[in-house]
């Protein structure tokens, strides 16, 4: 299933003209090593099961259980698929430009409980991210109650929403093909006290409006303890993100593609430009501004 999804969203992106055909090469680069590890795991378990007939039942049973347990622990990332880490390729940058302790480029982002800025309802991070072929740009805004941090957030919006930015052109292309769709959906997760932040004081990119649905309240979240639910308030600590924040770009399969500081809008532009067709950015010089 994961092989199919990996290939599916890449094919769809190329067919729609959003990504360069070269990115299709990453399918084999990413999934072949996973398949090889799974086959090796099956062989390892099979060898133990098949050799049982030639061993003393009681003695062998204990030895097999221990080896079986060890094999599953060692290869859990391949068996479950949730801990697979893709090596650098066209869709996975080779260097993180921000130091975090527990976020790794190429890995699937962990799911943590977060609180909606507007209604304080708790949700798991993975539950708010669509699996519809769209990319997700998550801005970990840090303590945006600090005016200096809010200023950085406003500056980032100017970069992301510039008419010639690659994200704007990709989103315009996506919405032209299907109404209200996007290539990159942008989210904000901050660690300021929720009641100190007013949604409509935030940059407009985090509260998009459409004629059919009005304001989208699903874009701003808080790393804060839930009122009527156990948990919450641990995302920044678990991810190793400081109050200065950072930003991550997630692929449609929720694997980290790009990780950098909030101020590195040009770096994000360069990465997205490198994987999109020439016609998507031939008229733009925004990354040089």
mmCIF file of C-alpha atoms in Angstrom:
data_model
loop_
_atom_site.group_PDB
_atom_site.id
_atom_site.type_symbol
_atom_site.label_atom_id
_atom_site.label_comp_id
_atom_site.label_asym_id
_atom_site.label_seq_id
_atom_site.Cartn_x
_atom_site.Cartn_y
_atom_site.Cartn_z
ATOM 1 C CA UNK A 1 0.000 0.000 0.000
ATOM 2 C CA UNK A 2 2.812 2.417 0.855
ATOM 3 C CA UNK A 3 4.566 1.562 -2.407
ATOM 4 C CA UNK A 4 1.382 2.443 -4.274
ATOM 5 C CA UNK A 5 0.851 5.711 -2.409
ATOM 6 C CA UNK A 6 4.488 6.715 -2.857
ATOM 7 C CA UNK A 7 4.235 6.245 -6.612
ATOM 8 C CA UNK A 8 0.665 7.538 -6.855
ATOM 9 C CA UNK A 9 1.157 11.050 -5.499
ATOM 10 C CA UNK A 10 4.340 11.463 -7.526
ATOM 11 C CA UNK A 11 2.656 10.400 -10.759
ATOM 12 C CA UNK A 12 -0.306 12.683 -10.069
ATOM 13 C CA UNK A 13 1.999 15.652 -9.406
ATOM 14 C CA UNK A 14 3.882 15.088 -12.660
ATOM 15 C CA UNK A 15 0.727 14.545 -14.730
ATOM 16 C CA UNK A 16 -0.750 17.787 -13.377
ATOM 17 C CA UNK A 17 2.426 19.630 -14.295
ATOM 18 C CA UNK A 18 3.316 20.543 -10.714
ATOM 19 C CA UNK A 19 6.543 18.535 -10.360
ATOM 20 C CA UNK A 20 9.348 17.682 -12.771
ATOM 21 C CA UNK A 21 9.244 14.147 -14.274
ATOM 22 C CA UNK A 22 12.701 13.504 -12.819
ATOM 23 C CA UNK A 23 11.177 13.099 -9.359
ATOM 24 C CA UNK A 24 9.725 9.752 -10.494
ATOM 25 C CA UNK A 25 13.222 8.310 -10.131
ATOM 26 C CA UNK A 26 12.863 8.716 -6.359
ATOM 27 C CA UNK A 27 10.253 5.949 -6.248
ATOM 28 C CA UNK A 28 12.845 3.215 -6.726
ATOM 29 C CA UNK A 29 15.455 5.106 -4.715
ATOM 30 C CA UNK A 30 13.112 5.205 -1.724
ATOM 31 C CA UNK A 31 11.077 2.021 -1.874
ATOM 32 C CA UNK A 32 13.642 -0.530 -3.133
ATOM 33 C CA UNK A 33 15.734 -0.416 0.086
ATOM 34 C CA UNK A 34 12.548 -0.853 2.132
ATOM 35 C CA UNK A 35 11.537 -3.890 0.068
ATOM 36 C CA UNK A 36 15.002 -5.417 0.386
ATOM 37 C CA UNK A 37 14.923 -5.067 4.165
ATOM 38 C CA UNK A 38 11.464 -6.628 4.335
ATOM 39 C CA UNK A 39 12.595 -9.601 2.242
ATOM 40 C CA UNK A 40 15.653 -10.035 4.465
ATOM 41 C CA UNK A 41 13.393 -9.970 7.535
ATOM 42 C CA UNK A 42 11.087 -12.626 6.055
ATOM 43 C CA UNK A 43 14.058 -14.853 5.245
ATOM 44 C CA UNK A 44 15.430 -14.468 8.754
ATOM 45 C CA UNK A 45 12.149 -15.472 10.368
ATOM 46 C CA UNK A 46 11.550 -18.283 7.873
ATOM 47 C CA UNK A 47 14.970 -19.817 8.529
ATOM 48 C CA UNK A 48 14.208 -20.022 12.223
ATOM 49 C CA UNK A 49 10.775 -21.563 11.698
ATOM 50 C CA UNK A 50 11.963 -24.113 9.129
ATOM 51 C CA UNK A 51 14.870 -25.321 11.268
ATOM 52 C CA UNK A 52 12.617 -26.080 14.212
ATOM 53 C CA UNK A 53 11.960 -29.667 13.062
ATOM 54 C CA UNK A 54 15.643 -30.514 13.550
ATOM 55 C CA UNK A 55 16.002 -29.123 17.073
ATOM 56 C CA UNK A 56 14.865 -30.085 20.519
ATOM 57 C CA UNK A 57 11.417 -28.537 20.965
ATOM 58 C CA UNK A 58 11.784 -26.940 24.379
ATOM 59 C CA UNK A 59 15.328 -25.657 23.968
ATOM 60 C CA UNK A 60 14.765 -24.398 20.449
ATOM 61 C CA UNK A 61 11.457 -22.742 21.289
ATOM 62 C CA UNK A 62 13.127 -20.410 23.751
ATOM 63 C CA UNK A 63 15.975 -19.596 21.371
ATOM 64 C CA UNK A 64 13.584 -18.975 18.472
ATOM 65 C CA UNK A 65 11.389 -16.676 20.523
ATOM 66 C CA UNK A 66 14.375 -14.550 21.481
ATOM 67 C CA UNK A 67 15.698 -14.356 17.910
ATOM 68 C CA UNK A 68 12.218 -13.640 16.565
ATOM 69 C CA UNK A 69 11.766 -10.821 19.062
ATOM 70 C CA UNK A 70 15.180 -9.376 18.227
ATOM 71 C CA UNK A 71 14.476 -9.530 14.487
ATOM 72 C CA UNK A 72 11.178 -7.700 14.857
ATOM 73 C CA UNK A 73 12.758 -5.030 17.046
ATOM 74 C CA UNK A 74 15.621 -4.465 14.625
ATOM 75 C CA UNK A 75 13.380 -4.314 11.559
ATOM 76 C CA UNK A 76 10.344 -2.616 13.061
ATOM 77 C CA UNK A 77 10.858 0.388 10.792
ATOM 78 C CA UNK A 78 10.423 -1.790 7.706
ATOM 79 C CA UNK A 79 7.610 -3.920 9.082
ATOM 80 C CA UNK A 80 5.412 -1.013 10.207
ATOM 81 C CA UNK A 81 6.512 1.543 7.629
ATOM 82 C CA UNK A 82 6.067 4.369 10.136
ATOM 83 C CA UNK A 83 9.757 4.732 10.987
ATOM 84 C CA UNK A 84 11.158 4.479 7.456
ATOM 85 C CA UNK A 85 13.735 7.184 6.768
ATOM 86 C CA UNK A 86 14.360 8.123 3.146
ATOM 87 C CA UNK A 87 17.893 9.082 2.158
ATOM 88 C CA UNK A 88 18.631 12.414 0.412
ATOM 89 C CA UNK A 89 17.279 12.664 -3.130
ATOM 90 C CA UNK A 90 15.443 15.204 -5.270
ATOM 91 C CA UNK A 91 12.549 15.265 -2.786
ATOM 92 C CA UNK A 92 14.578 15.035 0.426
ATOM 93 C CA UNK A 93 17.145 17.732 1.166
ATOM 94 C CA UNK A 94 20.525 16.559 2.381
ATOM 95 C CA UNK A 95 21.052 19.170 5.100
ATOM 96 C CA UNK A 96 18.787 20.566 7.805
ATOM 97 C CA UNK A 97 19.314 24.302 8.246
ATOM 98 C CA UNK A 98 17.885 24.230 11.748
ATOM 99 C CA UNK A 99 18.996 22.138 14.698
ATOM 100 C CA UNK A 100 16.257 20.077 16.349
ATOM 101 C CA UNK A 101 16.806 17.014 18.457
ATOM 102 C CA UNK A 102 14.016 14.744 17.239
ATOM 103 C CA UNK A 103 13.036 15.852 13.729
ATOM 104 C CA UNK A 104 14.954 14.185 10.934
ATOM 105 C CA UNK A 105 14.763 14.968 7.242
ATOM 106 C CA UNK A 106 13.451 11.972 5.315
ATOM 107 C CA UNK A 107 11.507 10.620 8.296
ATOM 108 C CA UNK A 108 7.761 10.757 8.829
ATOM 109 C CA UNK A 109 6.815 13.538 11.214
ATOM 110 C CA UNK A 110 5.636 12.160 14.588
ATOM 111 C CA UNK A 111 2.059 12.814 15.643
ATOM 112 C CA UNK A 112 1.520 14.890 18.778
ATOM 113 C CA UNK A 113 -1.605 16.297 20.406
ATOM 114 C CA UNK A 114 -2.173 19.982 19.607
ATOM 115 C CA UNK A 115 -4.961 22.466 20.353
ATOM 116 C CA UNK A 116 -6.930 24.483 17.816
ATOM 117 C CA UNK A 117 -6.421 28.224 18.239
ATOM 118 C CA UNK A 118 -10.075 29.055 17.576
ATOM 119 C CA UNK A 119 -12.093 26.481 19.550
ATOM 120 C CA UNK A 120 -9.465 24.812 21.793
ATOM 121 C CA UNK A 121 -10.386 21.372 20.471
ATOM 122 C CA UNK A 122 -7.536 18.825 20.685
ATOM 123 C CA UNK A 123 -6.395 16.973 17.583
ATOM 124 C CA UNK A 124 -3.414 14.853 16.687
ATOM 125 C CA UNK A 125 -1.044 16.457 14.210
ATOM 126 C CA UNK A 126 -1.412 13.645 11.680
ATOM 127 C CA UNK A 127 -5.200 14.033 11.765
ATOM 128 C CA UNK A 128 -5.096 17.603 10.449
ATOM 129 C CA UNK A 129 -2.805 16.812 7.525
ATOM 130 C CA UNK A 130 -4.671 15.652 4.401
ATOM 131 C CA UNK A 131 -3.589 12.600 2.414
ATOM 132 C CA UNK A 132 -4.834 14.017 -0.858
ATOM 133 C CA UNK A 133 -1.574 14.614 -2.690
ATOM 134 C CA UNK A 134 -1.019 18.056 -1.160
ATOM 135 C CA UNK A 135 2.178 19.194 0.516
ATOM 136 C CA UNK A 136 2.099 20.787 3.969
ATOM 137 C CA UNK A 137 4.275 23.658 5.139
ATOM 138 C CA UNK A 138 4.229 23.785 8.932
ATOM 139 C CA UNK A 139 5.503 26.955 10.545
ATOM 140 C CA UNK A 140 6.502 26.306 14.136
ATOM 141 C CA UNK A 141 6.165 29.966 15.063
ATOM 142 C CA UNK A 142 7.534 29.694 18.585
ATOM 143 C CA UNK A 143 6.353 32.205 21.181
ATOM 144 C CA UNK A 144 4.475 34.599 18.927
ATOM 145 C CA UNK A 145 3.347 36.636 21.941
ATOM 146 C CA UNK A 146 6.860 38.092 21.690
ATOM 147 C CA UNK A 147 6.636 41.075 19.282
ATOM 148 C CA UNK A 148 9.992 40.156 17.737
ATOM 149 C CA UNK A 149 8.765 36.666 16.932
ATOM 150 C CA UNK A 150 5.537 38.040 15.476
ATOM 151 C CA UNK A 151 7.602 40.347 13.293
ATOM 152 C CA UNK A 152 9.505 37.335 11.931
ATOM 153 C CA UNK A 153 6.168 35.650 11.220
ATOM 154 C CA UNK A 154 4.916 38.686 9.306
ATOM 155 C CA UNK A 155 8.117 38.816 7.281
ATOM 156 C CA UNK A 156 7.756 35.140 6.410
ATOM 157 C CA UNK A 157 4.213 35.773 5.177
ATOM 158 C CA UNK A 158 5.519 38.480 2.851
ATOM 159 C CA UNK A 159 7.926 35.943 1.392
ATOM 160 C CA UNK A 160 5.367 33.154 1.026
ATOM 161 C CA UNK A 161 2.608 35.369 -0.374
ATOM 162 C CA UNK A 162 4.673 37.376 -2.825
ATOM 163 C CA UNK A 163 2.884 37.131 -6.207
ATOM 164 C CA UNK A 164 6.029 35.689 -7.809
ATOM 165 C CA UNK A 165 6.771 33.144 -5.076
ATOM 166 C CA UNK A 166 6.877 29.524 -6.170
ATOM 167 C CA UNK A 167 4.240 28.538 -3.594
ATOM 168 C CA UNK A 168 1.790 31.116 -4.929
ATOM 169 C CA UNK A 169 2.311 29.978 -8.512
ATOM 170 C CA UNK A 170 1.943 26.305 -7.597
ATOM 171 C CA UNK A 171 -1.206 26.989 -5.562
ATOM 172 C CA UNK A 172 -2.691 29.111 -8.345
ATOM 173 C CA UNK A 173 -1.997 26.293 -10.792
ATOM 174 C CA UNK A 174 -3.666 23.755 -8.466
ATOM 175 C CA UNK A 175 -6.756 25.892 -7.852
ATOM 176 C CA UNK A 176 -7.133 26.507 -11.578
ATOM 177 C CA UNK A 177 -7.363 22.748 -12.103
ATOM 178 C CA UNK A 178 -9.667 22.113 -9.143
ATOM 179 C CA UNK A 179 -11.509 24.762 -7.173
ATOM 180 C CA UNK A 180 -10.266 25.465 -3.614
ATOM 181 C CA UNK A 181 -7.416 22.954 -3.958
ATOM 182 C CA UNK A 182 -3.784 23.763 -3.205
ATOM 183 C CA UNK A 183 -0.345 22.355 -3.877
ATOM 184 C CA UNK A 184 1.002 23.493 -0.486
ATOM 185 C CA UNK A 185 -1.215 24.052 2.547
ATOM 186 C CA UNK A 186 0.325 26.292 5.197
ATOM 187 C CA UNK A 187 -0.152 25.707 8.932
ATOM 188 C CA UNK A 188 1.017 27.541 12.038
ATOM 189 C CA UNK A 189 1.751 25.775 15.328
ATOM 190 C CA UNK A 190 2.914 28.180 18.041
ATOM 191 C CA UNK A 191 3.791 27.781 21.713
ATOM 192 C CA UNK A 192 2.444 31.057 23.086
ATOM 193 C CA UNK A 193 -0.450 31.035 25.545
ATOM 194 C CA UNK A 194 -3.568 30.547 23.424
ATOM 195 C CA UNK A 195 -5.658 33.234 25.136
ATOM 196 C CA UNK A 196 -2.983 35.848 24.479
ATOM 197 C CA UNK A 197 -3.275 35.353 20.727
ATOM 198 C CA UNK A 198 -6.145 36.624 18.583
ATOM 199 C CA UNK A 199 -6.625 34.739 15.330
ATOM 200 C CA UNK A 200 -7.383 37.851 13.279
ATOM 201 C CA UNK A 201 -4.160 39.493 14.435
ATOM 202 C CA UNK A 202 -2.202 36.766 12.672
ATOM 203 C CA UNK A 203 -1.013 37.035 9.056
ATOM 204 C CA UNK A 204 -3.791 36.321 6.562
ATOM 205 C CA UNK A 205 -1.952 33.323 5.105
ATOM 206 C CA UNK A 206 -2.863 31.394 8.280
ATOM 207 C CA UNK A 207 -6.591 32.159 8.027
ATOM 208 C CA UNK A 208 -7.436 31.744 4.335
ATOM 209 C CA UNK A 209 -10.922 32.653 3.186
ATOM 210 C CA UNK A 210 -13.011 31.209 0.374
ATOM 211 C CA UNK A 211 -16.393 32.290 -0.916
ATOM 212 C CA UNK A 212 -17.887 28.841 -0.348
ATOM 213 C CA UNK A 213 -16.529 28.085 3.126
ATOM 214 C CA UNK A 214 -15.498 31.394 4.667
ATOM 215 C CA UNK A 215 -12.506 31.391 7.019
ATOM 216 C CA UNK A 216 -10.527 28.172 7.339
ATOM 217 C CA UNK A 217 -10.042 27.760 11.092
ATOM 218 C CA UNK A 218 -7.976 24.589 10.748
ATOM 219 C CA UNK A 219 -4.663 26.286 9.991
ATOM 220 C CA UNK A 220 -3.576 27.660 13.407
ATOM 221 C CA UNK A 221 -2.743 25.390 16.339
ATOM 222 C CA UNK A 222 -1.199 25.693 19.788
ATOM 223 C CA UNK A 223 1.209 23.498 21.693
ATOM 224 C CA UNK A 224 -0.800 23.637 24.906
ATOM 225 C CA UNK A 225 -2.381 21.185 27.321
ATOM 226 C CA UNK A 226 -5.922 20.161 26.434
ATOM 227 C CA UNK A 227 -8.757 21.251 28.709
ATOM 228 C CA UNK A 228 -10.788 18.031 28.695
ATOM 229 C CA UNK A 229 -8.300 15.585 27.234
ATOM 230 C CA UNK A 230 -5.162 13.998 28.614
ATOM 231 C CA UNK A 231 -1.988 15.223 26.965
ATOM 232 C CA UNK A 232 -0.934 18.183 24.898
ATOM 233 C CA UNK A 233 1.706 20.816 25.482
ATOM 234 C CA UNK A 234 4.633 18.528 24.665
ATOM 235 C CA UNK A 235 5.214 19.032 20.939
ATOM 236 C CA UNK A 236 7.966 21.649 21.080
ATOM 237 C CA UNK A 237 9.780 19.737 23.814
ATOM 238 C CA UNK A 238 9.394 16.396 22.040
ATOM 239 C CA UNK A 239 10.512 17.789 18.674
ATOM 240 C CA UNK A 240 13.381 19.753 20.223
ATOM 241 C CA UNK A 241 12.163 23.117 18.891
ATOM 242 C CA UNK A 242 13.089 26.290 20.766
ATOM 243 C CA UNK A 243 10.935 29.416 21.240
ATOM 244 C CA UNK A 244 12.507 30.870 18.080
ATOM 245 C CA UNK A 245 10.653 28.242 16.024
ATOM 246 C CA UNK A 246 11.426 26.763 12.606
ATOM 247 C CA UNK A 247 9.580 25.539 9.515
ATOM 248 C CA UNK A 248 9.222 22.130 7.899
ATOM 249 C CA UNK A 249 7.918 21.121 4.493
ATOM 250 C CA UNK A 250 6.109 17.781 4.431
ATOM 251 C CA UNK A 251 5.491 15.713 1.337
ATOM 252 C CA UNK A 252 2.033 14.202 0.729
ATOM 253 C CA UNK A 253 3.187 11.078 2.612
ATOM 254 C CA UNK A 254 4.120 13.265 5.650
ATOM 255 C CA UNK A 255 7.871 12.657 5.311
ATOM 256 C CA UNK A 256 10.054 15.687 6.005
ATOM 257 C CA UNK A 257 11.394 17.127 2.788
ATOM 258 C CA UNK A 258 12.860 20.426 4.014
ATOM 259 C CA UNK A 259 13.714 21.799 7.474
ATOM 260 C CA UNK A 260 15.020 25.279 8.158
ATOM 261 C CA UNK A 261 14.731 28.482 10.179
ATOM 262 C CA UNK A 262 11.659 30.677 9.865
ATOM 263 C CA UNK A 263 13.774 33.303 8.129
ATOM 264 C CA UNK A 264 14.900 30.993 5.334
ATOM 265 C CA UNK A 265 12.125 31.684 2.868
ATOM 266 C CA UNK A 266 14.636 31.907 0.020
ATOM 267 C CA UNK A 267 15.969 28.449 0.864
ATOM 268 C CA UNK A 268 12.447 27.062 0.633
ATOM 269 C CA UNK A 269 12.001 28.831 -2.707
ATOM 270 C CA UNK A 270 15.188 27.307 -4.079
ATOM 271 C CA UNK A 271 14.196 23.801 -3.026
ATOM 272 C CA UNK A 272 10.707 23.964 -4.548
ATOM 273 C CA UNK A 273 12.062 25.567 -7.709
ATOM 274 C CA UNK A 274 14.518 22.678 -8.097
ATOM 275 C CA UNK A 275 11.737 20.080 -8.328
ATOM 276 C CA UNK A 276 9.208 21.945 -10.458
ATOM 277 C CA UNK A 277 9.065 22.128 -14.281
ATOM 278 C CA UNK A 278 10.863 25.007 -15.967
ATOM 279 C CA UNK A 279 7.596 26.590 -17.107
ATOM 280 C CA UNK A 280 6.487 26.914 -13.472
ATOM 281 C CA UNK A 281 9.239 29.390 -12.680
ATOM 282 C CA UNK A 282 10.651 30.655 -15.969
ATOM 283 C CA UNK A 283 9.119 34.118 -15.557
ATOM 284 C CA UNK A 284 10.015 34.536 -11.916
ATOM 285 C CA UNK A 285 13.084 36.024 -10.350
ATOM 286 C CA UNK A 286 11.714 36.153 -6.805
ATOM 287 C CA UNK A 287 14.409 33.974 -5.286
ATOM 288 C CA UNK A 288 16.961 36.613 -6.309
ATOM 289 C CA UNK A 289 15.143 39.506 -4.633
#
